[in-house]
Amino acid sequence: MENIQKYGVLICLRCHDFRSQDLFLGIVLYFSIPCHLLVAYLIELAVARSAQASRKRKVRASEKTFDDYNDNNNNNNNNNNNEKNTSGVDGVDGNEDAGPSEEDQRAFRLTWIVAAFLHGINITLALAITTFVVYFHVHHPLIGTLTELHAIIVWLKTASYAFTNRDLRHAYLHSSPSSSSSSSLASSSPPDKSTDIGATAADEAPAIPELYKSCPYPQNITMANLVYFWWAPTLVYQPVYPRTARVRWVFVAKRVCEIFCLGVFIWVASAQYAAPVLRNSLGKIASLDVFSILERLLKLSTISLAIWLAGFFALFQSFLNALAEVLRFGDRSFYDDWWNSESLGAYWRTWNKPVYTYFKRHVYVPMVGRGWSHGAASCAVFFVSAVLHEIAVGVPTHNIIGVAFLGMFLQLPLIAMTSPLEKMKLGHGGRILGNVIFWVSFTIFGQPFAALMYFYAWQAKYGSASRTMGGTSMSTSMSTSVGDSV
């Protein structure tokens, strides 16, 4: 009531603050970004055909070696022909079990270098073109945020598609009975939890999970398989995913209703409550009134948290579950109870499990497996994530000021400071202390401060000409980018 008495009703159903050019470019980018997935498919298709030819040559060479050995034995007229023939078979198999030769390894590495180079150019162009168009030609921050997030998701998925097929190709070319039966990866890591076949060294054939055997490499290199991965609510590629028996359309309808209601709530809260607080903060920031800025942060923290929680629920609980149900996607582990986090490290491991699983599989575990320290691997994960955060927030708001980057990268020292609370034997009190530290840093010095800084930078750049858009759309886009970004 106080807000309405002071500012009036700020909701306008007929008003919109985006240009037709922004909407047009957003639609064009949305449909053009997946074209880079098509390029990735063509690259993998060419490499898969090369792998098939290489395997056929290897099989023919093995058969020729076996036949030559038998011919030599027959010419010797040895009385122990049967025993030697048996040992000859074992010898051929034994050579296969011994693993790939150095020549095979060089050929595989050369093929991967060429494929990785082409994939690198492809995914770089996918992100660079979108970033350029959004930064220089899409003025509306919300449209820009949604477009940039789509580009980042496709960038991550394309990289996962390349990495996983590299490992599957290596297993296809250098498979052995012993590796497929004795590896702990196949037995201890369920495939629906993103089995870390990418964590094996480059010269070792990774084990193939049982689930993958229903669509073995290179049979998985099809457009239908890739399109399913594009839409699937996961960032980590697998040839096969756990599937449900049927689609529950009532369940889908409930999730769609939740998305609609929460979307309306976010819009109303942003326009009616967040926008006035942000606008009233401009003078305080310009005059560097520290106490007034802190008061604005505290006031903004309440509505910012409400918007963020609504966005989180709409995305991770409603949208991803609805999408998974339509696609009959079986693995619905999108988040854990992050609100009970006893440290910042626990929060980052539980709040966004698709992203956590992605970086663990494709960055952290491979680096540790190749001899890097756990600290260096963690720094690499947070550095890449920080860069993507800055792109997701700074580019749509046309202000690359580094707040999102620092806010993400500086999580490392905060994690180091709060992680002892998880290990200390302080009982329930220690867990509460860690949870309090998490919530204070999250609700006061996290989301509100970032929103305030980017809003101030937006107004400093565009001024009062975009006052309405700066309030409503900026607050909405900030909540969207934080809730959806990596």
mmCIF file of C-alpha atoms in Angstrom, residues 110-445:
data_model
loop_
_atom_site.group_PDB
_atom_site.id
_atom_site.type_symbol
_atom_site.label_atom_id
_atom_site.label_comp_id
_atom_site.label_asym_id
_atom_site.label_seq_id
_atom_site.Cartn_x
_atom_site.Cartn_y
_atom_site.Cartn_z
ATOM 1 C CA LEU A 110 45.989 -35.647 -35.308
ATOM 2 C CA THR A 111 42.332 -36.309 -36.089
ATOM 3 C CA TRP A 112 41.283 -34.808 -32.764
ATOM 4 C CA ILE A 113 43.475 -31.714 -33.299
ATOM 5 C CA VAL A 114 41.832 -31.046 -36.655
ATOM 6 C CA ALA A 115 38.332 -31.702 -35.275
ATOM 7 C CA ALA A 116 38.995 -29.595 -32.172
ATOM 8 C CA PHE A 117 40.260 -26.724 -34.331
ATOM 9 C CA LEU A 118 37.113 -26.798 -36.463
ATOM 10 C CA HIS A 119 34.864 -27.112 -33.409
ATOM 11 C CA GLY A 120 36.722 -24.228 -31.752
ATOM 12 C CA ILE A 121 36.145 -21.948 -34.732
ATOM 13 C CA ASN A 122 32.496 -22.993 -34.879
ATOM 14 C CA ILE A 123 31.638 -22.374 -31.220
ATOM 15 C CA THR A 124 33.689 -19.165 -31.131
ATOM 16 C CA LEU A 125 31.731 -17.787 -34.073
ATOM 17 C CA ALA A 126 28.457 -18.880 -32.447
ATOM 18 C CA LEU A 127 29.162 -16.815 -29.347
ATOM 19 C CA ALA A 128 31.050 -13.964 -31.020
ATOM 20 C CA ILE A 129 28.385 -13.201 -33.644
ATOM 21 C CA THR A 130 25.590 -13.206 -31.071
ATOM 22 C CA THR A 131 27.608 -11.078 -28.659
ATOM 23 C CA PHE A 132 28.420 -8.529 -31.367
ATOM 24 C CA VAL A 133 24.817 -8.205 -32.540
ATOM 25 C CA VAL A 134 23.398 -7.985 -29.015
ATOM 26 C CA TYR A 135 25.966 -5.456 -27.790
ATOM 27 C CA PHE A 136 25.748 -3.089 -30.751
ATOM 28 C CA HIS A 137 22.262 -3.587 -32.208
ATOM 29 C CA VAL A 138 19.864 -4.998 -29.558
ATOM 30 C CA HIS A 139 19.013 -2.196 -27.159
ATOM 31 C CA HIS A 140 16.477 -3.957 -24.943
ATOM 32 C CA PRO A 141 18.319 -5.716 -22.077
ATOM 33 C CA LEU A 142 15.764 -8.494 -21.555
ATOM 34 C CA ILE A 143 15.698 -9.539 -25.221
ATOM 35 C CA GLY A 144 19.483 -9.321 -25.272
ATOM 36 C CA THR A 145 19.779 -11.438 -22.120
ATOM 37 C CA LEU A 146 17.550 -14.231 -23.428
ATOM 38 C CA THR A 147 19.403 -14.253 -26.749
ATOM 39 C CA GLU A 148 22.837 -14.257 -25.119
ATOM 40 C CA LEU A 149 21.863 -17.052 -22.733
ATOM 41 C CA HIS A 150 20.700 -19.162 -25.668
ATOM 42 C CA ALA A 151 24.053 -18.617 -27.384
ATOM 43 C CA ILE A 152 25.962 -19.583 -24.228
ATOM 44 C CA ILE A 153 23.881 -22.742 -23.794
ATOM 45 C CA VAL A 154 24.501 -23.789 -27.409
ATOM 46 C CA TRP A 155 28.211 -22.979 -26.954
ATOM 47 C CA LEU A 156 28.419 -25.258 -23.925
ATOM 48 C CA LYS A 157 26.397 -28.024 -25.562
ATOM 49 C CA THR A 158 28.477 -27.968 -28.733
ATOM 50 C CA ALA A 159 31.684 -28.268 -26.723
ATOM 51 C CA SER A 160 30.225 -31.195 -24.770
ATOM 52 C CA TYR A 161 29.139 -32.842 -28.028
ATOM 53 C CA ALA A 162 32.710 -32.643 -29.331
ATOM 54 C CA PHE A 163 34.396 -33.816 -26.110
ATOM 55 C CA THR A 164 32.083 -36.765 -25.523
ATOM 56 C CA ASN A 165 32.281 -37.990 -29.107
ATOM 57 C CA ARG A 166 36.064 -37.775 -28.889
ATOM 58 C CA ASP A 167 35.997 -40.200 -25.946
ATOM 59 C CA LEU A 168 33.458 -42.472 -27.623
ATOM 60 C CA ARG A 169 35.559 -42.482 -30.786
ATOM 61 C CA HIS A 170 38.679 -43.419 -28.828
ATOM 62 C CA ALA A 171 36.819 -46.296 -27.174
ATOM 63 C CA TYR A 172 35.460 -47.368 -30.568
ATOM 64 C CA LEU A 173 38.913 -47.478 -32.164
ATOM 65 C CA HIS A 174 40.875 -48.872 -29.221
ATOM 66 C CA SER A 175 38.364 -50.962 -27.304
ATOM 67 C CA SER A 176 39.399 -54.136 -25.507
ATOM 68 C CA PRO A 177 37.423 -56.764 -23.589
ATOM 69 C CA SER A 178 39.354 -56.181 -20.406
ATOM 70 C CA SER A 179 38.778 -52.441 -20.357
ATOM 71 C CA SER A 180 35.041 -52.771 -20.868
ATOM 72 C CA SER A 181 34.634 -55.314 -18.110
ATOM 73 C CA SER A 182 36.997 -54.150 -15.405
ATOM 74 C CA SER A 183 36.754 -50.379 -15.485
ATOM 75 C CA SER A 184 35.245 -48.765 -12.431
ATOM 76 C CA LEU A 185 33.648 -46.096 -14.597
ATOM 77 C CA ALA A 186 31.234 -48.561 -16.119
ATOM 78 C CA SER A 187 30.258 -50.086 -12.820
ATOM 79 C CA SER A 188 30.350 -47.304 -10.258
ATOM 80 C CA SER A 189 29.120 -44.260 -12.170
ATOM 81 C CA PRO A 190 25.543 -44.424 -13.409
ATOM 82 C CA PRO A 191 25.204 -42.915 -16.887
ATOM 83 C CA ASP A 192 22.246 -40.749 -15.912
ATOM 84 C CA LYS A 193 24.561 -38.913 -13.541
ATOM 85 C CA SER A 194 26.939 -37.972 -16.355
ATOM 86 C CA THR A 195 29.546 -40.708 -16.191
ATOM 87 C CA ASP A 196 32.985 -39.177 -16.400
ATOM 88 C CA ILE A 197 34.280 -40.995 -19.453
ATOM 89 C CA GLY A 198 35.828 -37.676 -20.400
ATOM 90 C CA ALA A 199 38.083 -37.875 -17.368
ATOM 91 C CA THR A 200 40.280 -40.633 -18.751
ATOM 92 C CA ALA A 201 43.677 -39.862 -20.136
ATOM 93 C CA ALA A 202 44.043 -39.308 -23.859
ATOM 94 C CA ASP A 203 45.904 -42.584 -24.417
ATOM 95 C CA GLU A 204 43.496 -44.801 -22.476
ATOM 96 C CA ALA A 205 40.292 -46.236 -23.887
ATOM 97 C CA PRO A 206 37.443 -45.214 -21.562
ATOM 98 C CA ALA A 207 34.801 -47.721 -20.573
ATOM 99 C CA ILE A 208 31.387 -47.390 -22.172
ATOM 100 C CA PRO A 209 28.388 -47.386 -19.807
ATOM 101 C CA GLU A 210 25.780 -50.049 -20.440
ATOM 102 C CA LEU A 211 23.161 -47.425 -21.314
ATOM 103 C CA TYR A 212 25.240 -46.181 -24.253
ATOM 104 C CA LYS A 213 25.382 -49.633 -25.851
ATOM 105 C CA SER A 214 21.845 -49.236 -27.183
ATOM 106 C CA CYS A 215 23.209 -46.508 -29.476
ATOM 107 C CA PRO A 216 26.939 -47.173 -29.908
ATOM 108 C CA TYR A 217 29.368 -44.889 -31.682
ATOM 109 C CA PRO A 218 29.165 -43.951 -34.545
ATOM 110 C CA GLN A 219 25.442 -44.776 -34.749
ATOM 111 C CA ASN A 220 24.779 -41.809 -32.454
ATOM 112 C CA ILE A 221 26.004 -39.317 -35.067
ATOM 113 C CA THR A 222 22.587 -38.443 -36.470
ATOM 114 C CA MET A 223 20.602 -35.235 -36.726
ATOM 115 C CA ALA A 224 17.761 -36.687 -34.649
ATOM 116 C CA ASN A 225 20.182 -37.532 -31.844
ATOM 117 C CA LEU A 226 21.690 -34.039 -31.906
ATOM 118 C CA VAL A 227 18.327 -32.237 -32.057
ATOM 119 C CA TYR A 228 17.174 -34.171 -28.998
ATOM 120 C CA PHE A 229 20.331 -33.074 -27.173
ATOM 121 C CA TRP A 230 19.705 -29.454 -28.225
ATOM 122 C CA TRP A 231 16.303 -29.488 -26.529
ATOM 123 C CA ALA A 232 17.160 -31.809 -23.639
ATOM 124 C CA PRO A 233 17.373 -30.092 -20.211
ATOM 125 C CA THR A 234 21.056 -30.920 -19.803
ATOM 126 C CA LEU A 235 24.376 -29.462 -20.903
ATOM 127 C CA VAL A 236 26.297 -32.749 -21.006
ATOM 128 C CA TYR A 237 25.986 -34.834 -24.150
ATOM 129 C CA GLN A 238 25.223 -38.547 -23.984
ATOM 130 C CA PRO A 239 24.286 -40.796 -26.906
ATOM 131 C CA VAL A 240 21.391 -42.138 -24.817
ATOM 132 C CA TYR A 241 19.546 -40.720 -21.821
ATOM 133 C CA PRO A 242 17.222 -42.424 -19.351
ATOM 134 C CA ARG A 243 13.665 -42.085 -20.700
ATOM 135 C CA THR A 244 10.256 -42.243 -19.086
ATOM 136 C CA ALA A 245 7.520 -44.496 -20.447
ATOM 137 C CA ARG A 246 5.015 -41.774 -21.373
ATOM 138 C CA VAL A 247 4.269 -38.049 -21.230
ATOM 139 C CA ARG A 248 2.046 -36.861 -18.379
ATOM 140 C CA TRP A 249 0.251 -33.935 -20.012
ATOM 141 C CA VAL A 250 -1.535 -32.902 -16.812
ATOM 142 C CA PHE A 251 1.880 -32.553 -15.179
ATOM 143 C CA VAL A 252 3.035 -30.421 -18.120
ATOM 144 C CA ALA A 253 -0.052 -28.195 -17.872
ATOM 145 C CA LYS A 254 0.582 -27.569 -14.170
ATOM 146 C CA ARG A 255 4.188 -26.583 -14.851
ATOM 147 C CA VAL A 256 3.115 -24.233 -17.655
ATOM 148 C CA CYS A 257 0.617 -22.543 -15.316
ATOM 149 C CA GLU A 258 3.389 -22.106 -12.757
ATOM 150 C CA ILE A 259 5.636 -20.509 -15.374
ATOM 151 C CA PHE A 260 2.883 -18.083 -16.390
ATOM 152 C CA CYS A 261 1.991 -17.079 -12.828
ATOM 153 C CA LEU A 262 5.608 -16.664 -11.762
ATOM 154 C CA GLY A 263 6.368 -14.689 -14.922
ATOM 155 C CA VAL A 264 3.551 -12.269 -14.101
ATOM 156 C CA PHE A 265 4.814 -11.986 -10.521
ATOM 157 C CA ILE A 266 8.359 -11.201 -11.686
ATOM 158 C CA TRP A 267 7.067 -8.573 -14.101
ATOM 159 C CA VAL A 268 4.853 -6.885 -11.484
ATOM 160 C CA ALA A 269 7.537 -7.017 -8.790
ATOM 161 C CA SER A 270 10.153 -5.589 -11.144
ATOM 162 C CA ALA A 271 7.994 -2.746 -12.435
ATOM 163 C CA GLN A 272 6.172 -1.818 -9.232
ATOM 164 C CA TYR A 273 8.802 -2.396 -6.552
ATOM 165 C CA ALA A 274 12.323 -2.914 -7.904
ATOM 166 C CA ALA A 275 12.336 -0.123 -10.499
ATOM 167 C CA PRO A 276 11.540 2.727 -8.034
ATOM 168 C CA VAL A 277 14.222 1.520 -5.612
ATOM 169 C CA LEU A 278 16.784 1.373 -8.396
ATOM 170 C CA ARG A 279 15.903 4.844 -9.687
ATOM 171 C CA ASN A 280 16.027 6.354 -6.211
ATOM 172 C CA SER A 281 19.511 4.909 -5.730
ATOM 173 C CA LEU A 282 21.115 6.836 -8.586
ATOM 174 C CA GLY A 283 21.688 10.041 -6.658
ATOM 175 C CA LYS A 284 23.086 8.186 -3.655
ATOM 176 C CA ILE A 285 25.628 6.368 -5.819
ATOM 177 C CA ALA A 286 26.625 9.555 -7.649
ATOM 178 C CA SER A 287 27.283 11.346 -4.345
ATOM 179 C CA LEU A 288 29.011 8.264 -2.849
ATOM 180 C CA ASP A 289 26.734 8.394 0.189
ATOM 181 C CA VAL A 290 27.841 5.086 1.707
ATOM 182 C CA PHE A 291 25.144 4.797 4.365
ATOM 183 C CA SER A 292 22.371 5.697 1.928
ATOM 184 C CA ILE A 293 23.724 3.178 -0.582
ATOM 185 C CA LEU A 294 23.723 0.511 2.124
ATOM 186 C CA GLU A 295 20.136 1.434 2.992
ATOM 187 C CA ARG A 296 19.165 1.098 -0.685
ATOM 188 C CA LEU A 297 20.888 -2.286 -0.844
ATOM 189 C CA LEU A 298 18.970 -3.536 2.168
ATOM 190 C CA LYS A 299 15.700 -2.276 0.727
ATOM 191 C CA LEU A 300 16.471 -3.783 -2.656
ATOM 192 C CA SER A 301 17.562 -7.105 -1.149
ATOM 193 C CA THR A 302 14.012 -8.086 -0.165
ATOM 194 C CA ILE A 303 12.401 -7.633 -3.567
ATOM 195 C CA SER A 304 15.547 -8.884 -5.325
ATOM 196 C CA LEU A 305 15.448 -12.110 -3.344
ATOM 197 C CA ALA A 306 11.735 -12.569 -4.058
ATOM 198 C CA ILE A 307 12.297 -12.055 -7.790
ATOM 199 C CA TRP A 308 15.303 -14.383 -7.805
ATOM 200 C CA LEU A 309 13.457 -17.152 -5.942
ATOM 201 C CA ALA A 310 10.508 -16.840 -8.315
ATOM 202 C CA GLY A 311 12.862 -16.987 -11.293
ATOM 203 C CA PHE A 312 14.681 -19.977 -9.845
ATOM 204 C CA PHE A 313 11.448 -21.888 -9.265
ATOM 205 C CA ALA A 314 10.093 -20.966 -12.698
ATOM 206 C CA LEU A 315 13.255 -22.173 -14.420
ATOM 207 C CA PHE A 316 14.520 -25.175 -12.468
ATOM 208 C CA GLN A 317 11.269 -26.559 -11.081
ATOM 209 C CA SER A 318 8.669 -25.571 -13.652
ATOM 210 C CA PHE A 319 10.293 -25.033 -17.049
ATOM 211 C CA LEU A 320 12.978 -27.735 -16.930
ATOM 212 C CA ASN A 321 10.546 -30.308 -15.541
ATOM 213 C CA ALA A 322 7.947 -29.431 -18.187
ATOM 214 C CA LEU A 323 10.555 -29.689 -20.932
ATOM 215 C CA ALA A 324 11.875 -32.961 -19.507
ATOM 216 C CA GLU A 325 8.354 -34.391 -19.361
ATOM 217 C CA VAL A 326 7.598 -33.509 -22.983
ATOM 218 C CA LEU A 327 10.900 -35.070 -24.095
ATOM 219 C CA ARG A 328 10.445 -38.015 -21.680
ATOM 220 C CA PHE A 329 13.831 -37.116 -20.215
ATOM 221 C CA GLY A 330 14.377 -39.338 -17.187
ATOM 222 C CA ASP A 331 17.058 -37.560 -15.139
ATOM 223 C CA ARG A 332 15.252 -34.752 -13.266
ATOM 224 C CA SER A 333 18.066 -33.854 -10.851
ATOM 225 C CA PHE A 334 18.235 -30.123 -11.572
ATOM 226 C CA TYR A 335 19.007 -28.885 -8.050
ATOM 227 C CA ASP A 336 19.386 -30.001 -4.444
ATOM 228 C CA ASP A 337 18.502 -28.260 -1.169
ATOM 229 C CA TRP A 338 20.867 -25.321 -1.721
ATOM 230 C CA TRP A 339 18.903 -23.190 0.782
ATOM 231 C CA ASN A 340 20.361 -25.371 3.544
ATOM 232 C CA SER A 341 23.931 -24.804 2.344
ATOM 233 C CA GLU A 342 26.465 -24.737 5.166
ATOM 234 C CA SER A 343 29.037 -22.954 2.988
ATOM 235 C CA LEU A 344 29.292 -21.173 -0.343
ATOM 236 C CA GLY A 345 30.955 -24.243 -1.811
ATOM 237 C CA ALA A 346 27.928 -26.351 -0.934
ATOM 238 C CA TYR A 347 25.678 -23.755 -2.570
ATOM 239 C CA TRP A 348 27.568 -23.804 -5.866
ATOM 240 C CA ARG A 349 27.479 -27.602 -5.904
ATOM 241 C CA THR A 350 23.726 -27.842 -5.381
ATOM 242 C CA TRP A 351 21.817 -24.862 -6.789
ATOM 243 C CA ASN A 352 22.482 -25.424 -10.514
ATOM 244 C CA LYS A 353 23.349 -29.068 -11.027
ATOM 245 C CA PRO A 354 23.351 -29.068 -14.862
ATOM 246 C CA VAL A 355 26.104 -26.433 -14.882
ATOM 247 C CA TYR A 356 27.942 -28.024 -11.943
ATOM 248 C CA THR A 357 27.905 -31.421 -13.682
ATOM 249 C CA TYR A 358 29.119 -29.842 -16.924
ATOM 250 C CA PHE A 359 32.149 -28.118 -15.447
ATOM 251 C CA LYS A 360 32.992 -31.079 -13.262
ATOM 252 C CA ARG A 361 32.976 -33.470 -16.198
ATOM 253 C CA HIS A 362 34.546 -31.355 -18.935
ATOM 254 C CA VAL A 363 36.908 -29.082 -16.978
ATOM 255 C CA TYR A 364 37.589 -30.097 -13.375
ATOM 256 C CA VAL A 365 37.946 -33.900 -13.584
ATOM 257 C CA PRO A 366 39.973 -33.923 -16.852
ATOM 258 C CA MET A 367 42.410 -31.341 -15.447
ATOM 259 C CA VAL A 368 42.882 -33.273 -12.207
ATOM 260 C CA GLY A 369 43.275 -36.489 -14.196
ATOM 261 C CA ARG A 370 46.075 -34.882 -16.193
ATOM 262 C CA GLY A 371 48.057 -33.876 -13.137
ATOM 263 C CA TRP A 372 46.714 -30.411 -12.315
ATOM 264 C CA SER A 373 46.074 -29.602 -8.679
ATOM 265 C CA HIS A 374 42.533 -29.361 -7.316
ATOM 266 C CA GLY A 375 43.072 -25.642 -6.690
ATOM 267 C CA ALA A 376 44.174 -24.973 -10.267
ATOM 268 C CA ALA A 377 41.220 -26.938 -11.631
ATOM 269 C CA SER A 378 38.829 -24.974 -9.398
ATOM 270 C CA CYS A 379 40.374 -21.683 -10.572
ATOM 271 C CA ALA A 380 39.873 -22.724 -14.193
ATOM 272 C CA VAL A 381 36.231 -23.633 -13.547
ATOM 273 C CA PHE A 382 35.436 -20.350 -11.825
ATOM 274 C CA PHE A 383 37.390 -18.305 -14.371
ATOM 275 C CA VAL A 384 35.431 -19.727 -17.313
ATOM 276 C CA SER A 385 32.189 -19.369 -15.372
ATOM 277 C CA ALA A 386 33.062 -15.775 -14.438
ATOM 278 C CA VAL A 387 33.719 -14.860 -18.077
ATOM 279 C CA LEU A 388 30.388 -16.377 -19.125
ATOM 280 C CA HIS A 389 28.612 -14.512 -16.303
ATOM 281 C CA GLU A 390 30.051 -11.216 -17.512
ATOM 282 C CA ILE A 391 29.001 -11.991 -21.078
ATOM 283 C CA ALA A 392 25.488 -12.959 -19.952
ATOM 284 C CA VAL A 393 25.009 -9.775 -17.911
ATOM 285 C CA GLY A 394 27.403 -7.162 -19.294
ATOM 286 C CA VAL A 395 26.708 -7.622 -23.007
ATOM 287 C CA PRO A 396 22.876 -7.281 -22.895
ATOM 288 C CA THR A 397 23.184 -4.217 -20.616
ATOM 289 C CA HIS A 398 25.912 -2.774 -22.878
ATOM 290 C CA ASN A 399 28.189 -2.288 -19.886
ATOM 291 C CA ILE A 400 31.075 -4.712 -19.496
ATOM 292 C CA ILE A 401 32.218 -3.338 -16.135
ATOM 293 C CA GLY A 402 33.477 -6.577 -14.602
ATOM 294 C CA VAL A 403 31.069 -6.737 -11.657
ATOM 295 C CA ALA A 404 29.607 -10.096 -12.686
ATOM 296 C CA PHE A 405 33.093 -11.429 -13.430
ATOM 297 C CA LEU A 406 34.518 -10.380 -10.065
ATOM 298 C CA GLY A 407 31.382 -11.453 -8.232
ATOM 299 C CA MET A 408 31.835 -14.951 -9.614
ATOM 300 C CA PHE A 409 35.617 -15.281 -9.500
ATOM 301 C CA LEU A 410 35.860 -13.924 -5.958
ATOM 302 C CA GLN A 411 33.702 -16.815 -4.826
ATOM 303 C CA LEU A 412 36.916 -18.848 -4.584
ATOM 304 C CA PRO A 413 38.312 -17.071 -1.498
ATOM 305 C CA LEU A 414 34.832 -16.970 0.045
ATOM 306 C CA ILE A 415 34.500 -20.714 -0.499
ATOM 307 C CA ALA A 416 37.899 -21.237 1.117
ATOM 308 C CA MET A 417 36.788 -19.146 4.100
ATOM 309 C CA THR A 418 33.489 -20.962 4.650
ATOM 310 C CA SER A 419 34.492 -24.528 3.734
ATOM 311 C CA PRO A 420 36.015 -25.230 7.202
ATOM 312 C CA LEU A 421 32.526 -24.822 8.676
ATOM 313 C CA GLU A 422 31.483 -27.992 6.813
ATOM 314 C CA LYS A 423 34.364 -29.946 8.350
ATOM 315 C CA MET A 424 34.351 -28.536 11.874
ATOM 316 C CA LYS A 425 32.596 -30.584 14.516
ATOM 317 C CA LEU A 426 30.481 -27.694 15.720
ATOM 318 C CA GLY A 427 27.208 -29.575 15.567
ATOM 319 C CA HIS A 428 23.983 -27.830 14.685
ATOM 320 C CA GLY A 429 25.386 -24.411 15.634
ATOM 321 C CA GLY A 430 28.179 -24.677 13.069
ATOM 322 C CA ARG A 431 25.736 -25.593 10.326
ATOM 323 C CA ILE A 432 23.526 -22.641 11.230
ATOM 324 C CA LEU A 433 26.530 -20.275 11.206
ATOM 325 C CA GLY A 434 27.560 -21.437 7.745
ATOM 326 C CA ASN A 435 24.012 -21.092 6.463
ATOM 327 C CA VAL A 436 23.720 -17.555 7.897
ATOM 328 C CA ILE A 437 26.977 -16.505 6.215
ATOM 329 C CA PHE A 438 25.683 -17.892 2.934
ATOM 330 C CA TRP A 439 22.339 -16.079 3.106
ATOM 331 C CA VAL A 440 23.853 -12.731 4.172
ATOM 332 C CA SER A 441 26.407 -12.763 1.367
ATOM 333 C CA PHE A 442 23.831 -14.021 -1.102
ATOM 334 C CA THR A 443 20.929 -11.662 -0.364
ATOM 335 C CA ILE A 444 22.787 -8.417 0.467
ATOM 336 C CA PHE A 445 26.189 -8.362 -1.191
#
